[in-house]
Tab-separated table of C-alpha atoms in Angstrom:
chain	number	residue	atom	x	y	z
A	1	MET	CA	13.109	-23.206	60.017
A	2	ALA	CA	10.480	-25.772	61.097
A	3	ILE	CA	7.801	-23.080	61.271
A	4	SER	CA	8.585	-21.797	57.789
A	5	LEU	CA	8.496	-25.366	56.454
A	6	ARG	CA	5.052	-25.975	57.935
A	7	ILE	CA	3.769	-22.694	56.538
A	8	ARG	CA	5.123	-23.581	53.122
A	9	HIS	CA	3.416	-26.974	53.098
A	10	THR	CA	0.120	-25.507	54.302
A	11	ALA	CA	0.262	-22.854	51.585
A	12	GLN	CA	1.260	-25.515	49.074
A	13	TYR	CA	-1.769	-27.615	49.987
A	14	ALA	CA	-4.114	-24.632	49.668
A	15	ALA	CA	-2.689	-23.930	46.223
A	16	LEU	CA	-3.310	-27.509	45.138
A	17	LEU	CA	-7.023	-27.084	45.760
A	18	ARG	CA	-7.337	-23.835	43.812
A	19	PRO	CA	-9.148	-24.511	40.526
A	20	SER	CA	-6.791	-22.305	38.487
A	21	PHE	CA	-3.709	-24.152	39.724
A	22	CYS	CA	-5.315	-27.530	39.104
A	23	LEU	CA	-6.385	-26.563	35.604
A	24	LEU	CA	-2.798	-25.601	34.761
A	25	LEU	CA	-1.633	-28.991	36.011
A	26	LEU	CA	-4.229	-30.736	33.891
A	27	LEU	CA	-3.306	-28.777	30.788
A	28	ALA	CA	0.387	-29.363	31.316
A	29	ALA	CA	-0.175	-33.088	31.725
A	30	GLY	CA	-2.565	-33.284	28.772
A	31	LEU	CA	-5.255	-34.756	31.007
A	32	VAL	CA	-8.143	-32.320	30.615
A	33	GLN	CA	-9.987	-34.275	27.973
A	34	ALA	CA	-9.332	-37.669	29.510
A	35	ALA	CA	-10.246	-36.594	33.020
A	36	THR	CA	-13.245	-34.358	32.466
A	37	LEU	CA	-14.624	-34.702	28.945
A	38	GLU	CA	-14.578	-38.434	28.252
A	39	ARG	CA	-18.161	-39.607	28.052
A	40	PRO	CA	-19.219	-42.687	30.020
A	41	ASP	CA	-20.767	-45.708	28.346
A	42	ASP	CA	-24.489	-46.383	28.851
A	43	GLU	CA	-24.040	-48.728	31.801
A	44	LEU	CA	-21.715	-46.356	33.637
A	45	ARG	CA	-24.054	-43.461	32.914
A	46	ARG	CA	-26.968	-45.347	34.488
A	47	MET	CA	-24.857	-46.027	37.565
A	48	LEU	CA	-23.759	-42.407	37.663
A	49	GLU	CA	-27.346	-41.172	37.484
A	50	LYS	CA	-28.274	-43.471	40.380
A	51	THR	CA	-25.298	-42.327	42.461
A	52	ILE	CA	-26.030	-38.645	41.851
A	53	GLY	CA	-29.664	-39.149	42.800
A	54	GLU	CA	-28.700	-40.756	46.089
A	55	SER	CA	-26.016	-38.233	47.064
A	56	ASP	CA	-26.763	-35.117	49.100
A	57	SER	CA	-23.236	-33.762	49.638
A	58	PHE	CA	-22.879	-31.918	46.307
A	59	LYS	CA	-23.970	-28.358	45.608
A	60	ASP	CA	-25.842	-29.356	42.472
A	61	ARG	CA	-26.238	-32.119	39.920
A	62	PHE	CA	-23.610	-30.708	37.561
A	63	ASP	CA	-20.957	-30.584	40.293
A	64	ALA	CA	-21.804	-34.165	41.226
A	65	GLU	CA	-21.464	-35.480	37.680
A	66	VAL	CA	-18.194	-33.645	36.982
A	67	TRP	CA	-16.532	-34.678	40.252
A	68	LEU	CA	-17.719	-38.287	40.160
A	69	MET	CA	-16.693	-38.823	36.542
A	70	ASP	CA	-13.349	-37.086	37.028
A	71	MET	CA	-12.404	-39.083	40.120
A	72	SER	CA	-13.930	-42.288	38.744
A	73	ASN	CA	-11.556	-42.179	35.781
A	74	ARG	CA	-8.587	-41.745	38.108
A	75	LEU	CA	-9.691	-44.503	40.492
A	76	LYS	CA	-10.610	-47.100	37.872
A	77	SER	CA	-7.243	-48.898	37.905
A	78	ARG	CA	-7.570	-49.496	41.657
A	79	VAL	CA	-11.315	-50.193	41.849
A	80	PRO	CA	-12.291	-51.722	38.478
A	81	ASP	CA	-15.977	-52.364	39.221
A	82	ASP	CA	-18.014	-49.326	38.138
A	83	ALA	CA	-20.783	-49.652	40.727
A	84	GLU	CA	-18.360	-50.270	43.599
A	85	ARG	CA	-16.173	-47.358	42.506
A	86	LEU	CA	-19.007	-44.837	42.264
A	87	GLU	CA	-20.473	-45.946	45.586
A	88	LEU	CA	-17.067	-45.540	47.233
A	89	LEU	CA	-16.592	-42.059	45.763
A	90	LYS	CA	-20.074	-41.011	46.882
A	91	ASN	CA	-19.308	-42.134	50.421
A	92	ILE	CA	-15.902	-40.441	50.456
A	93	HIS	CA	-17.422	-37.168	49.272
A	94	TYR	CA	-20.236	-37.392	51.821
A	95	GLU	CA	-18.144	-38.243	54.885
A	96	ALA	CA	-15.392	-35.761	54.005
A	97	SER	CA	-17.834	-32.926	53.318
A	98	LYS	CA	-19.767	-33.649	56.509
A	99	VAL	CA	-16.749	-32.771	58.660
A	100	GLY	CA	-15.412	-30.023	56.388
A	101	LEU	CA	-12.562	-31.916	54.717
A	102	PRO	CA	-11.741	-31.670	51.005
A	103	PRO	CA	-12.649	-35.069	49.502
A	104	GLU	CA	-9.486	-34.910	47.403
A	105	MET	CA	-7.377	-34.884	50.565
A	106	VAL	CA	-9.225	-37.956	51.827
A	107	LEU	CA	-8.596	-39.741	48.527
A	108	ALA	CA	-4.873	-39.021	48.862
A	109	VAL	CA	-4.828	-40.279	52.457
A	110	ILE	CA	-6.630	-43.497	51.484
A	111	ASN	CA	-4.217	-43.984	48.595
A	112	VAL	CA	-1.272	-43.851	51.011
A	113	GLU	CA	-2.897	-45.761	53.860
A	114	SER	CA	-4.475	-48.752	52.089
A	115	ASN	CA	-4.281	-48.175	48.321
A	116	PHE	CA	-8.103	-48.458	48.386
A	117	ASN	CA	-8.125	-51.958	49.890
A	118	ARG	CA	-11.064	-51.958	52.302
A	119	TRP	CA	-9.807	-55.185	53.921
A	120	ALA	CA	-6.291	-53.902	54.638
A	121	ILE	CA	-4.792	-54.590	58.074
A	122	SER	CA	-1.481	-53.033	59.087
A	123	ARG	CA	1.218	-54.747	61.144
A	124	VAL	CA	0.023	-52.757	64.180
A	125	GLY	CA	-3.639	-53.651	63.634
A	126	ALA	CA	-5.023	-50.564	61.859
A	127	GLN	CA	-7.958	-51.536	59.663
A	128	GLY	CA	-9.741	-50.623	56.458
A	129	LEU	CA	-9.506	-47.864	53.896
A	130	MET	CA	-8.206	-45.157	56.230
A	131	GLN	CA	-6.353	-47.579	58.529
A	132	VAL	CA	-8.227	-46.746	61.717
A	133	MET	CA	-7.058	-48.345	64.964
A	134	PRO	CA	-9.737	-50.531	66.636
A	135	PHE	CA	-9.507	-48.673	69.959
A	136	TRP	CA	-11.477	-45.833	68.358
A	137	LEU	CA	-14.530	-48.120	68.307
A	138	LYS	CA	-14.583	-48.085	72.102
A	139	GLU	CA	-14.263	-44.299	72.162
A	140	PHE	CA	-17.273	-43.741	69.876
A	141	PRO	CA	-19.442	-46.888	69.830
A	142	GLN	CA	-22.371	-44.964	68.382
A	143	ALA	CA	-20.458	-44.433	65.121
A	144	GLY	CA	-20.386	-48.136	64.238
A	145	ASP	CA	-18.569	-51.295	65.250
A	146	ASN	CA	-17.011	-52.630	62.041
A	147	LEU	CA	-14.004	-50.831	60.570
A	148	PHE	CA	-14.211	-52.930	57.406
A	149	ASP	CA	-17.576	-51.315	56.691
A	150	ILE	CA	-16.792	-48.534	54.239
A	151	ARG	CA	-19.053	-45.865	55.735
A	152	THR	CA	-17.942	-46.631	59.287
A	153	ASN	CA	-14.264	-46.532	58.364
A	154	LEU	CA	-14.612	-43.288	56.429
A	155	ARG	CA	-16.632	-41.712	59.235
A	156	PHE	CA	-13.954	-42.501	61.804
A	157	GLY	CA	-11.041	-41.640	59.521
A	158	CYS	CA	-12.442	-38.305	58.352
A	159	THR	CA	-13.475	-37.261	61.853
A	160	ILE	CA	-10.070	-38.144	63.312
A	161	LEU	CA	-8.178	-36.336	60.546
A	162	LYS	CA	-10.348	-33.214	60.898
A	163	HIS	CA	-9.771	-33.270	64.658
A	164	TYR	CA	-6.016	-33.273	64.129
A	165	ILE	CA	-6.203	-30.459	61.570
A	166	ASP	CA	-8.188	-28.358	64.040
A	167	ARG	CA	-5.830	-29.309	66.853
A	168	GLU	CA	-2.854	-28.183	64.765
A	169	LYS	CA	-4.670	-24.971	63.768
A	170	GLY	CA	-4.738	-25.792	60.074
A	171	ASP	CA	-1.183	-27.091	59.846
A	172	TYR	CA	-1.701	-30.006	57.443
A	173	GLN	CA	1.909	-31.143	57.721
A	174	ARG	CA	1.649	-31.764	61.445
A	175	ALA	CA	-1.971	-32.970	61.298
A	176	LEU	CA	-1.200	-35.633	58.713
A	177	ALA	CA	1.881	-36.785	60.618
A	178	ARG	CA	-0.219	-36.994	63.769
A	179	TYR	CA	-2.872	-39.029	61.929
A	180	ASN	CA	-0.187	-41.494	60.873
A	181	GLY	CA	1.449	-41.577	64.295
A	182	SER	CA	4.679	-40.098	62.967
A	183	LEU	CA	4.546	-36.573	64.409
A	184	GLY	CA	7.874	-34.821	63.913
A	185	LYS	CA	8.641	-36.689	60.691
A	186	GLU	CA	7.888	-35.491	57.175
A	187	TRP	CA	7.776	-38.638	55.049
A	188	TYR	CA	4.062	-39.371	55.530
A	189	PRO	CA	2.593	-35.909	54.885
A	190	ASN	CA	4.984	-35.521	51.956
A	191	LYS	CA	3.599	-38.724	50.397
A	192	VAL	CA	0.041	-37.442	50.828
A	193	PHE	CA	0.909	-34.031	49.341
A	194	ASP	CA	2.685	-35.709	46.433
A	195	LEU	CA	-0.347	-37.844	45.569
A	196	LEU	CA	-2.652	-34.879	46.031
A	197	SER	CA	-0.646	-32.827	43.545
A	198	LYS	CA	-0.149	-35.580	40.971
A	199	ARG	CA	-3.297	-37.702	41.149
A	200	TRP	CA	-6.120	-36.345	43.316
A	201	PHE	CA	-6.042	-32.590	42.645
A	202	ARG	CA	-9.377	-30.870	42.035
A	203	SER	CA	-9.844	-30.110	38.339
A	204	ARG	CA	-12.436	-27.350	38.581
């Protein structure tokens, strides 16, 4: 039973990242125009051009503009400042892609962990966007020493999550629970999957 459940969640996650599935979700929710076709104002466009020019984790300029605008619209209520929001998305895409993680998964994890509050501290001392425990700084001092620094936090968080996914042989259910420190329980990965399917799915 447990094995079949893990397989189902892994297959479910893979389906969420398929463009055809995501497009159906967008159409059903009436979000296609709002998410992908709404044109930015002049100031946001200038910021977008700057962000695209500085990013090297996208396949091409078109992919960069579509993804950044799509996710920027979804993130705006949580990070209102345009420049801060685009810089955060660029860094998420870069650090996730560098270790082979879908950036959309990282967005969902951040949403659950800190709700995009870079200064968040948990009751057990986990810090920053991806709620990384400070002991990791001693394990990899070369990666940075400040978990409230966005790039440092994302680098640690993405690397740790990818390690757990590899360790669990692609079982996202177990890997996410392990990341949260709740291995054997389903509530945390289910929250991530829910946000991935409803808010952070890939639209193309």
